[in-house]
Coordinates of C-alpha atoms in Angstrom, one line a residue:
M1 CA 0.0 0.1 -0.2
S2 CA 2.8 2.2 0.7
R3 CA 3.4 2.8 -2.9
T4 CA 0.2 4.6 -3.4
L5 CA 1.4 7.4 -0.7
H6 CA 3.0 10.3 -2.8
Y7 CA 4.6 13.6 -1.7
F8 CA 2.1 16.3 -3.1
F9 CA 3.6 19.4 -1.9
A10 CA 5.6 21.5 -3.9
I11 CA 7.8 23.0 -1.3
L12 CA 9.3 26.7 -1.8
M13 CA 11.4 28.0 1.2
V14 CA 12.3 31.6 0.9
L15 CA 15.4 32.1 3.2
T16 CA 17.3 34.4 1.4
S17 CA 19.5 35.6 4.1
V18 CA 20.7 31.8 5.4
S19 CA 24.0 30.5 4.1
A20 CA 23.7 27.2 1.8
S21 CA 26.6 25.8 3.8
A22 CA 25.7 23.5 6.9
Q23 CA 27.7 22.7 10.0
A24 CA 29.4 19.1 9.7
E25 CA 27.5 18.4 13.3
P26 CA 25.4 21.2 15.0
T27 CA 26.1 22.2 18.5
K28 CA 23.6 21.2 21.0
G29 CA 22.0 23.8 23.2
G30 CA 19.6 26.7 22.9
I31 CA 15.8 27.3 23.6
V32 CA 13.4 28.4 20.6
N33 CA 10.0 29.9 20.9
I34 CA 7.4 28.7 18.3
A35 CA 4.3 30.8 17.9
M36 CA 1.2 28.6 17.2
I37 CA -2.2 30.1 16.5
G38 CA -3.3 29.3 19.7
E39 CA -4.0 26.9 23.0
P40 CA -4.6 23.5 21.8
P41 CA -7.8 22.0 23.2
T42 CA -6.0 19.1 24.5
L43 CA -2.3 17.4 24.5
D44 CA -4.0 14.0 24.0
P45 CA -3.2 13.2 20.4
M46 CA -5.7 10.4 20.2
M47 CA -8.6 12.6 21.0
S48 CA -8.3 15.6 18.5
T49 CA -8.0 15.7 14.9
A50 CA -6.5 19.3 15.1
D51 CA -3.2 19.8 13.4
L52 CA -2.4 22.2 16.4
V53 CA -2.6 19.4 18.6
G54 CA -0.8 16.9 16.3
T55 CA 2.1 19.3 15.5
I56 CA 2.9 19.9 19.0
T57 CA 2.6 16.4 20.6
Q58 CA 4.3 14.6 17.9
H59 CA 7.6 15.6 19.6
I60 CA 6.3 13.8 22.9
F61 CA 4.5 10.9 21.6
E62 CA 5.3 8.3 18.8
T63 CA 3.5 5.9 16.5
L64 CA 4.4 2.8 15.3
Y65 CA 5.0 4.3 11.5
T66 CA 5.4 7.6 10.1
F67 CA 5.6 9.2 6.8
D68 CA 8.9 9.7 4.7
E69 CA 9.9 12.8 2.7
K70 CA 8.0 11.1 -0.4
W71 CA 4.8 10.1 2.1
Q72 CA 5.3 6.6 1.9
V73 CA 4.9 4.8 5.2
I74 CA 8.1 3.8 7.4
P75 CA 8.8 2.3 10.7
L76 CA 9.2 4.4 13.9
L77 CA 8.3 2.4 16.8
A78 CA 8.0 -0.9 14.4
S79 CA 11.5 -2.1 13.6
Q80 CA 10.4 -3.0 10.3
M81 CA 7.3 -3.2 7.9
P82 CA 4.7 -5.8 8.7
A83 CA 4.4 -9.0 7.7
I84 CA 1.3 -9.5 5.9
S85 CA -0.5 -12.6 5.0
D86 CA -1.6 -13.5 1.4
D87 CA -5.2 -12.7 2.2
G88 CA -4.4 -9.3 3.4
K89 CA -6.1 -9.7 6.7
T90 CA -3.3 -10.6 9.0
Y91 CA -0.6 -7.8 9.9
V92 CA 2.3 -8.8 12.4
I93 CA 4.3 -5.6 13.4
P94 CA 7.8 -6.5 14.8
L95 CA 8.7 -3.6 17.6
R96 CA 11.9 -1.8 18.0
Q97 CA 13.9 -3.0 21.3
G98 CA 15.4 -0.8 23.7
V99 CA 13.0 2.0 23.4
T100 CA 12.1 3.6 26.7
F101 CA 9.2 5.8 27.5
Q102 CA 9.9 9.3 29.4
N103 CA 9.4 7.7 32.5
G104 CA 12.5 5.1 32.1
Q105 CA 10.1 2.2 31.5
P106 CA 11.0 -0.1 28.5
M107 CA 8.3 -0.1 25.8
T108 CA 6.9 -3.6 25.2
S109 CA 4.2 -5.1 23.4
K110 CA 1.7 -4.8 26.5
D111 CA 1.9 -1.1 26.1
V112 CA 1.5 -1.0 22.4
L113 CA -1.4 -3.3 22.9
A114 CA -2.9 -1.1 25.5
S115 CA -2.6 1.9 23.6
L116 CA -4.1 0.4 20.4
H117 CA -7.2 -0.7 22.2
R118 CA -7.5 2.9 23.9
W119 CA -7.0 4.3 20.1
E120 CA -9.9 2.2 19.0
K121 CA -12.2 3.5 21.7
V122 CA -11.3 7.0 22.0
A123 CA -10.1 8.6 18.5
S124 CA -12.3 9.5 15.6
R125 CA -10.1 7.5 13.2
G126 CA -9.4 4.8 15.8
R127 CA -13.2 3.9 15.9
Q128 CA -13.3 3.9 12.1
T129 CA -10.6 1.3 12.1
A130 CA -12.1 -0.5 15.0
E131 CA -14.9 -1.6 12.7
I132 CA -12.6 -3.4 10.4
I133 CA -10.5 -5.2 13.0
T134 CA -11.4 -8.5 14.5
D135 CA -8.4 -8.9 17.1
I136 CA -5.3 -7.2 18.2
S137 CA -2.9 -9.3 20.1
A138 CA 0.8 -9.4 21.4
P139 CA 2.1 -12.8 20.5
D140 CA 5.2 -12.0 22.4
D141 CA 6.9 -9.0 24.1
H142 CA 8.1 -7.5 21.0
S143 CA 5.3 -7.9 18.0
I144 CA 1.7 -7.1 17.6
K145 CA -0.8 -9.0 15.5
I146 CA -3.7 -7.1 14.0
V147 CA -6.5 -9.4 12.3
L148 CA -8.8 -7.4 10.0
K149 CA -12.3 -8.7 8.8
Q150 CA -11.3 -7.8 5.2
P151 CA -8.4 -6.1 3.4
Y152 CA -7.8 -2.8 4.5
A153 CA -5.4 -0.5 2.5
P154 CA -5.3 2.5 4.6
L155 CA -4.5 0.5 7.8
L156 CA -0.7 1.7 7.8
A157 CA -1.3 5.2 6.9
L158 CA -3.7 5.6 9.9
L159 CA -1.2 3.9 12.2
S160 CA 1.4 6.7 10.9
L161 CA -0.8 10.1 11.2
N162 CA 0.0 12.5 14.2
N163 CA -3.5 13.7 14.9
S164 CA -6.6 11.2 16.1
A165 CA -3.1 9.4 16.4
A166 CA -2.3 5.9 17.3
V167 CA 0.6 6.8 19.7
I168 CA 2.1 4.6 22.1
M169 CA 1.9 5.3 25.7
P170 CA 2.6 3.2 29.0
D171 CA -0.1 0.6 29.9
A172 CA -1.1 2.3 32.9
Q173 CA -1.3 5.5 31.2
T174 CA -3.8 4.1 28.7
R175 CA -6.6 3.8 31.5
Q176 CA -6.6 7.7 31.8
N177 CA -9.5 9.3 30.1
P178 CA -8.8 12.2 29.8
L179 CA -5.1 11.9 30.1
T180 CA -3.6 13.3 33.3
E181 CA -0.2 12.5 32.4
F182 CA 1.6 13.0 29.0
I183 CA 4.4 10.2 28.6
G184 CA 5.6 8.9 25.6
T185 CA 8.7 7.6 23.6
G186 CA 9.6 10.9 21.8
P187 CA 12.7 13.1 21.4
Y188 CA 11.1 15.9 23.8
Q189 CA 9.2 15.7 27.0
L190 CA 6.5 17.7 28.4
K191 CA 7.8 19.8 31.5
S192 CA 5.5 22.4 31.8
H193 CA 2.0 23.5 30.3
Q194 CA 1.0 27.0 31.6
A195 CA -2.1 27.5 29.8
D196 CA -2.3 30.8 27.5
R197 CA 1.2 31.3 28.2
F198 CA 3.4 28.1 26.7
I199 CA 4.1 24.5 26.6
Q200 CA 7.4 23.9 27.4
L201 CA 9.2 20.8 26.0
T202 CA 13.0 19.7 27.0
R203 CA 15.1 17.1 25.7
Y204 CA 14.2 13.6 26.8
E205 CA 18.0 12.3 27.5
G206 CA 17.0 8.8 27.0
Y207 CA 15.3 8.8 23.7
H208 CA 16.3 5.8 21.3
S209 CA 16.4 7.3 17.8
Q210 CA 15.9 5.2 14.6
A211 CA 19.1 4.8 12.8
G212 CA 20.2 6.5 9.6
E213 CA 19.7 10.1 8.1
P214 CA 16.6 12.2 8.7
D215 CA 13.7 11.0 6.1
G216 CA 10.9 13.2 6.5
Y217 CA 9.0 12.5 9.7
G218 CA 11.0 9.2 10.1
G219 CA 14.7 8.3 10.0
G220 CA 17.3 9.9 12.7
R221 CA 15.7 12.1 15.0
K222 CA 18.5 14.4 16.6
Q223 CA 17.8 16.3 19.9
Y224 CA 20.2 19.6 19.2
L225 CA 17.8 21.9 21.0
D226 CA 17.6 21.9 24.8
E227 CA 14.2 23.4 25.1
I228 CA 11.1 23.9 22.6
R229 CA 8.5 26.3 23.8
F230 CA 5.0 26.6 22.0
V231 CA 3.7 29.9 22.6
P232 CA -0.3 30.3 21.8
V233 CA -0.4 33.8 19.7
A234 CA -4.2 33.7 18.7
D235 CA -4.0 37.4 17.1
P236 CA -2.8 36.9 13.5
N237 CA -1.4 40.2 13.4
T238 CA 0.5 39.8 16.3
R239 CA 2.1 36.8 15.0
I240 CA 3.1 38.9 12.0
E241 CA 4.7 41.4 14.1
G242 CA 6.4 38.6 15.9
A243 CA 7.8 37.1 12.8
V244 CA 8.7 40.6 11.6
S245 CA 10.6 41.6 14.7
G246 CA 12.3 38.2 15.0
Q247 CA 10.5 37.7 18.6
F248 CA 10.0 34.0 17.6
A249 CA 12.2 31.3 15.9
Y250 CA 9.3 30.0 13.9
V251 CA 5.7 31.4 13.5
D252 CA 3.0 29.1 12.1
S253 CA 0.0 30.0 10.0
L254 CA 0.6 33.4 8.8
P255 CA -2.0 35.3 6.3
V256 CA -0.5 34.8 3.2
E257 CA -1.3 38.5 2.2
S258 CA 1.8 39.3 4.6
F259 CA 4.4 37.5 2.5
D260 CA 6.0 40.9 1.5
K261 CA 6.0 42.2 4.8
I262 CA 7.6 39.1 6.2
K263 CA 10.1 38.9 3.4
N264 CA 11.5 42.3 4.6
G265 CA 11.8 41.3 8.4
K266 CA 13.9 39.3 10.5
D267 CA 12.3 36.0 9.9
K268 CA 11.8 34.9 6.8
P269 CA 9.0 33.4 4.8
V270 CA 8.4 29.8 4.5
L271 CA 5.8 28.9 1.7
L272 CA 4.1 25.5 1.3
K273 CA 2.5 25.1 -2.1
P274 CA 0.2 23.8 -2.6
Y275 CA -0.8 23.0 1.1
G276 CA -4.4 22.0 1.4
W277 CA -7.9 23.0 1.2
P278 CA -10.4 25.1 3.5
I279 CA -13.7 23.4 3.6
F280 CA -17.1 23.8 5.3
V281 CA -18.3 20.9 7.3
M282 CA -22.0 20.2 7.5
N283 CA -24.1 18.7 10.3
S284 CA -25.4 15.5 8.7
R285 CA -26.7 14.0 12.2
Q286 CA -29.5 16.8 13.1
G287 CA -30.6 20.2 12.7
L288 CA -31.1 22.3 9.5
T289 CA -28.3 20.7 7.6
S290 CA -29.4 17.3 8.1
D291 CA -31.8 17.5 5.2
I292 CA -29.8 16.9 2.0
L293 CA -31.8 19.5 -0.1
I294 CA -30.5 22.2 2.5
R295 CA -27.0 20.9 2.2
K296 CA -27.3 21.0 -1.7
A297 CA -28.7 24.8 -1.7
I298 CA -25.7 25.7 0.4
Q299 CA -23.5 23.8 -2.1
A300 CA -25.1 26.1 -5.0
A301 CA -25.0 29.3 -3.2
L302 CA -21.5 29.5 -2.1
A303 CA -19.1 31.4 -4.5
P304 CA -15.6 29.9 -4.3
Q305 CA -14.1 32.6 -6.5
D306 CA -15.0 35.4 -4.0
M307 CA -14.6 33.3 -1.1
M308 CA -10.9 32.6 -1.8
T309 CA -10.1 36.2 -3.1
A310 CA -11.2 37.4 0.0
A311 CA -9.4 34.7 2.2
F312 CA -6.3 34.7 0.5
G313 CA -5.9 37.7 -1.8
S314 CA -3.7 37.3 -5.0
P315 CA -4.0 34.0 -7.1
D316 CA -0.4 33.5 -6.3
F317 CA -1.9 31.9 -3.2
F318 CA -4.9 30.1 -4.2
S319 CA -6.8 28.1 -7.0
L320 CA -10.0 27.3 -7.6
D321 CA -10.6 23.2 -7.9
G322 CA -13.5 21.1 -7.1
A323 CA -11.4 18.1 -7.1
M324 CA -10.5 16.9 -3.7
Y325 CA -6.9 16.6 -4.7
P326 CA -4.8 18.6 -6.8
K327 CA -3.8 18.1 -10.6
D328 CA -0.3 16.8 -9.7
S329 CA -1.5 14.2 -7.4
I330 CA -2.2 10.6 -8.1
W331 CA -5.6 10.9 -6.3
H332 CA -6.6 14.0 -9.0
T333 CA -10.1 13.4 -10.3
E334 CA -13.0 15.7 -11.8
A335 CA -15.5 13.0 -11.1
G336 CA -18.3 14.4 -9.4
T337 CA -17.4 17.9 -9.6
A338 CA -20.0 19.6 -11.8
P339 CA -21.7 21.2 -9.1
Y340 CA -18.5 23.1 -8.2
K341 CA -19.2 26.6 -9.6
P342 CA -16.8 29.4 -8.9
M343 CA -19.5 32.2 -8.9
G344 CA -22.2 29.8 -7.2
D345 CA -25.6 29.8 -8.5
T346 CA -28.1 31.6 -6.5
A347 CA -31.4 30.8 -8.6
K348 CA -30.5 27.3 -8.1
A349 CA -30.1 27.8 -4.3
Q350 CA -33.3 29.6 -3.8
Q351 CA -35.3 26.6 -5.8
L352 CA -33.7 24.1 -3.7
L353 CA -34.6 26.0 -0.6
K354 CA -38.2 26.2 -1.9
E355 CA -38.3 22.3 -2.4
A356 CA -36.9 21.9 0.9
K357 CA -39.8 24.1 2.4
Y358 CA -37.3 26.2 4.1
Q359 CA -39.0 28.3 6.8
G360 CA -36.3 30.8 7.8
Q361 CA -34.6 28.8 10.5
T362 CA -31.2 30.4 11.6
L363 CA -28.1 28.5 9.9
R364 CA -25.2 28.3 12.5
I365 CA -21.7 28.5 11.2
L366 CA -18.8 28.1 13.6
T367 CA -15.6 29.8 12.8
S368 CA -12.3 31.3 14.3
R369 CA -10.1 34.4 13.9
Q370 CA -6.9 32.7 14.9
Y371 CA -7.1 31.1 11.5
E372 CA -7.8 34.8 9.8
F373 CA -8.9 33.1 6.6
H374 CA -11.5 30.8 8.1
Y375 CA -13.3 34.1 9.3
K376 CA -12.9 35.9 5.9
L377 CA -14.3 32.9 4.4
A378 CA -17.5 32.9 6.6
Q379 CA -18.1 36.5 6.0
V380 CA -18.3 36.0 2.1
A381 CA -20.3 32.7 2.5
Q382 CA -22.8 34.8 4.9
A383 CA -23.3 37.1 2.2
Y384 CA -23.8 34.6 -0.4
L385 CA -26.2 32.3 1.8
E386 CA -28.2 35.5 2.7
A387 CA -28.6 36.4 -0.9
A388 CA -29.9 32.9 -1.3
G389 CA -32.6 33.3 1.4
F390 CA -30.8 31.8 4.4
K391 CA -31.0 33.3 7.5
V392 CA -27.3 33.5 8.8
Q393 CA -25.5 33.3 12.3
L394 CA -21.8 33.5 12.5
D395 CA -20.5 32.0 15.9
V396 CA -17.0 33.3 16.2
E397 CA -14.9 31.3 18.8
E398 CA -11.3 30.7 19.9
W399 CA -10.0 27.5 17.8
A400 CA -9.6 25.2 21.1
S401 CA -13.5 26.1 21.9
L402 CA -14.4 25.4 18.0
T403 CA -12.7 21.9 18.1
Q404 CA -14.7 20.9 21.2
N405 CA -18.2 22.4 20.4
R406 CA -18.1 20.8 17.2
A407 CA -18.5 17.5 18.8
N408 CA -21.6 18.6 20.1
P409 CA -24.3 18.4 17.0
E410 CA -26.6 20.6 18.8
R411 CA -24.6 23.7 18.6
W412 CA -23.9 24.0 14.9
D413 CA -24.9 23.4 11.2
M414 CA -21.6 24.2 9.6
Y415 CA -18.0 24.5 10.9
I416 CA -14.8 26.0 9.0
S417 CA -11.7 24.0 8.9
H418 CA -8.9 23.1 6.7
S419 CA -6.6 20.2 5.9
P420 CA -3.4 19.6 4.0
F421 CA -3.8 17.2 1.3
L422 CA -3.4 13.8 3.1
P423 CA -1.2 11.1 1.6
E424 CA -4.3 8.7 1.9
P425 CA -7.6 9.8 1.4
S426 CA -9.3 7.7 3.9
L427 CA -7.6 9.7 6.7
T428 CA -9.8 12.7 5.6
G429 CA -12.1 13.2 9.0
I430 CA -15.5 13.0 6.8
M431 CA -14.5 9.4 5.8
S432 CA -15.3 8.6 9.6
D433 CA -18.9 8.0 10.6
T434 CA -18.2 9.5 14.0
S435 CA -16.2 12.3 13.1
P436 CA -17.9 15.8 13.5
G437 CA -20.1 16.1 10.6
W438 CA -21.2 12.4 11.2
W439 CA -21.7 11.8 7.4
V440 CA -23.4 8.3 7.3
S441 CA -24.9 6.9 4.1
D442 CA -25.1 3.8 1.9
K443 CA -23.7 5.5 -0.9
K444 CA -20.4 6.4 1.2
H445 CA -20.1 3.2 2.7
T446 CA -20.6 1.2 -0.8
A447 CA -17.8 3.6 -2.4
L448 CA -15.5 3.8 0.6
Q449 CA -15.6 0.1 1.3
A450 CA -14.4 -0.7 -2.5
F451 CA -11.7 1.6 -2.0
N452 CA -10.5 0.5 1.3
S453 CA -10.7 -3.1 0.4
E454 CA -8.7 -2.7 -2.8
T455 CA -4.9 -3.2 -2.1
D456 CA -3.9 -3.0 -5.6
P457 CA -2.4 1.0 -6.0
Q458 CA -3.8 1.5 -9.8
K459 CA -7.2 0.3 -8.9
R460 CA -7.5 2.2 -5.9
V461 CA -6.9 5.4 -8.0
A462 CA -10.0 4.7 -10.0
L463 CA -12.2 3.6 -7.2
W464 CA -11.2 7.0 -5.5
A465 CA -13.4 8.7 -8.1
N466 CA -16.6 7.0 -6.9
V467 CA -16.1 8.3 -3.3
Q468 CA -15.2 11.6 -4.6
K469 CA -18.8 11.4 -6.5
A470 CA -20.5 10.3 -3.2
I471 CA -19.2 13.5 -1.5
Y472 CA -20.7 15.8 -4.2
E473 CA -23.8 13.9 -4.2
D474 CA -24.4 13.8 -0.3
V475 CA -22.5 16.9 0.5
P476 CA -21.3 16.3 3.6
M477 CA -18.8 19.3 3.2
F478 CA -18.0 22.1 0.5
K479 CA -14.4 22.2 -0.5
V480 CA -13.6 25.7 -1.4
G481 CA -10.3 25.7 -3.4
N482 CA -6.7 25.1 -2.8
F483 CA -4.3 27.1 -1.1
N484 CA -0.8 27.8 0.3
A485 CA 0.2 28.0 3.6
L486 CA 2.7 30.7 5.1
A487 CA 5.0 30.6 8.1
A488 CA 8.0 32.4 9.1
Q489 CA 11.6 31.1 10.5
S490 CA 14.4 32.7 11.8
P491 CA 17.6 32.6 9.9
A492 CA 19.3 31.1 13.0
L493 CA 17.2 28.1 12.9
Q494 CA 18.4 25.5 10.9
G495 CA 17.4 21.9 10.1
V496 CA 13.8 22.6 10.0
R497 CA 12.1 21.2 6.8
P498 CA 8.8 22.9 5.5
S499 CA 6.1 20.6 6.4
P500 CA 2.3 20.5 6.9
W501 CA 3.0 19.8 10.6
P502 CA 6.3 21.4 11.3
Y503 CA 8.7 19.3 13.7
F504 CA 11.9 20.5 15.6
W505 CA 13.9 17.5 16.5
N506 CA 16.8 17.9 13.9
A507 CA 16.9 21.7 14.2
Y508 CA 19.3 23.5 15.7
L509 CA 20.7 27.3 16.4
T510 CA 23.6 28.8 14.5
Q511 CA 23.6 32.0 16.7

C-alpha cells in the first residue's frame, strides 16, 4: 500500500539570508519559541484531529509508523514493515527493542496493545478502524498482531498519522481518560504547560532514535535543542509583527497577504505550495443541514471565487479546484465536480430552498479568527447564503473552543476547517462516521468499502473517483479551493524542513 502514497507538496522555502553551507555536526543547546495559532484543546493526540494538537504532541508521542519525505509509510516504533498474510487480513508488526518511555520504563508489546485498544475506543480514526479489526494481540514482548475482517489498504497510513493518532504510551496511562499524564517515547518530553502562556518541552535524554539519516518524519531524530516552547498567539497580526521583529524562531500559520512584509522582516517566509484545502463541514446528523436539500442549496449558493479572493488575496496563493486533490496528485479526478461553480448559482440555491420548504431557520456557522482566512471565508459565505434566502448566524470562537464544540451536534450547522492534502484519502475526517459532521450513508459506505478493501494501487486510484462522486452527491462538506500556507522562520534556526505539521527534532541554532 505504501507505494500509493506520494509527496504532493511542491515546497518553496524563501530563506534568502541563510547560508547554503551547513555545519558538519550542529552544536547542541538553545531554546526556541514557536508561535502557534492558539492554545490547543488537549495534549492527548488520540482525542483530537486538530493539526495544532498533532504538531505539538508529535514531539512527545510516537506512532508505530510514520511518513518519509515522499509520503510513503516507514517504521518508527516498529522495527520494520509488517508481515502481511496472503489474504491481506493479518498484519504482524515487529517492535523496536531498547525503546523507553520518558519515565524510564521499557516499551513492550503490552504497552502497544493497550495503546491500540485505547485508540480504538477514543480516537475518531481509531473507531473508524475498529470496525474493520477482528482482533489485536501481542504474540510476544516484541510484536503485535492485527487481524482484519477484510483487506484494508489505509491501515498503515492510519497507524502513521499524528492527529487522532495511534500513539504509544505506557500501559497504565492508557486507562486515563482524559489523560492526566503525558508520557511518550518521543525526543522531547513535557516539562510545563502554562495555559495561554506556553507549552515547554525539554530534551528526553533517554531517547532511542531510529538509525540513519532524517527522512521526512522518519529516520534519525537528533535532539540538538535544549528546549522547545510552543507559545499560543491567537491574533494573526501579533504573529505577523512577531515574525517581522524576530521575536520567535518559527511562526506558524500566517496570513498569506503578509508575505511581502514578512520577507522584509527579521524572520523569513516559508511557503508550502500547494498546502491543502479549506472546507465547510455540514452537520449531517441533526438540525437544518441534516436535510440533503438544504446541503445542496448551500453547495449551490457558495461562490468559491469571491471566497478564496477574500481569504487569500492574490491568485498566487490559491487556486479554484473542486477536486479533492490537486492536478499533480495521483488522486486527482474531476469525477462528480459539476456542482462546483466558481461564482455559485443563487437561483438554483433559491429553488432548492423552496423544495426543502425552508422556513427561515437560522443557519449557524462556527468559525475562528485565529485562522484569519476561516473568518474571511465565513463572511463572504454569509453574504452569498443570505442572498439565496438563508438567515445566517456566525459564531466566532477561539479555535480550542471550536474544536470542542463541533463535537456537539446541537451547537452548529456548519463549521469551517482546513487540511493539508493527506497522503491517504481515507485519513480525511469525513470518511469516519463518527467524525464531527457524522456523514453516514449507503452511498458513502459502498464507495468507501470498495476503495479501502482494494490493495492494488492503480485500482484504488480508479475507485477513489466513486468516493469523490459520493461526496458531491451527499454534500457532507463543501471544498472551497486549494491554498498555499505561509510560516516564518528565523535565519538562526536551521534543520527545519517545511512540512504541514512542522517538527523541531533535527533543528538547531547557528547563533
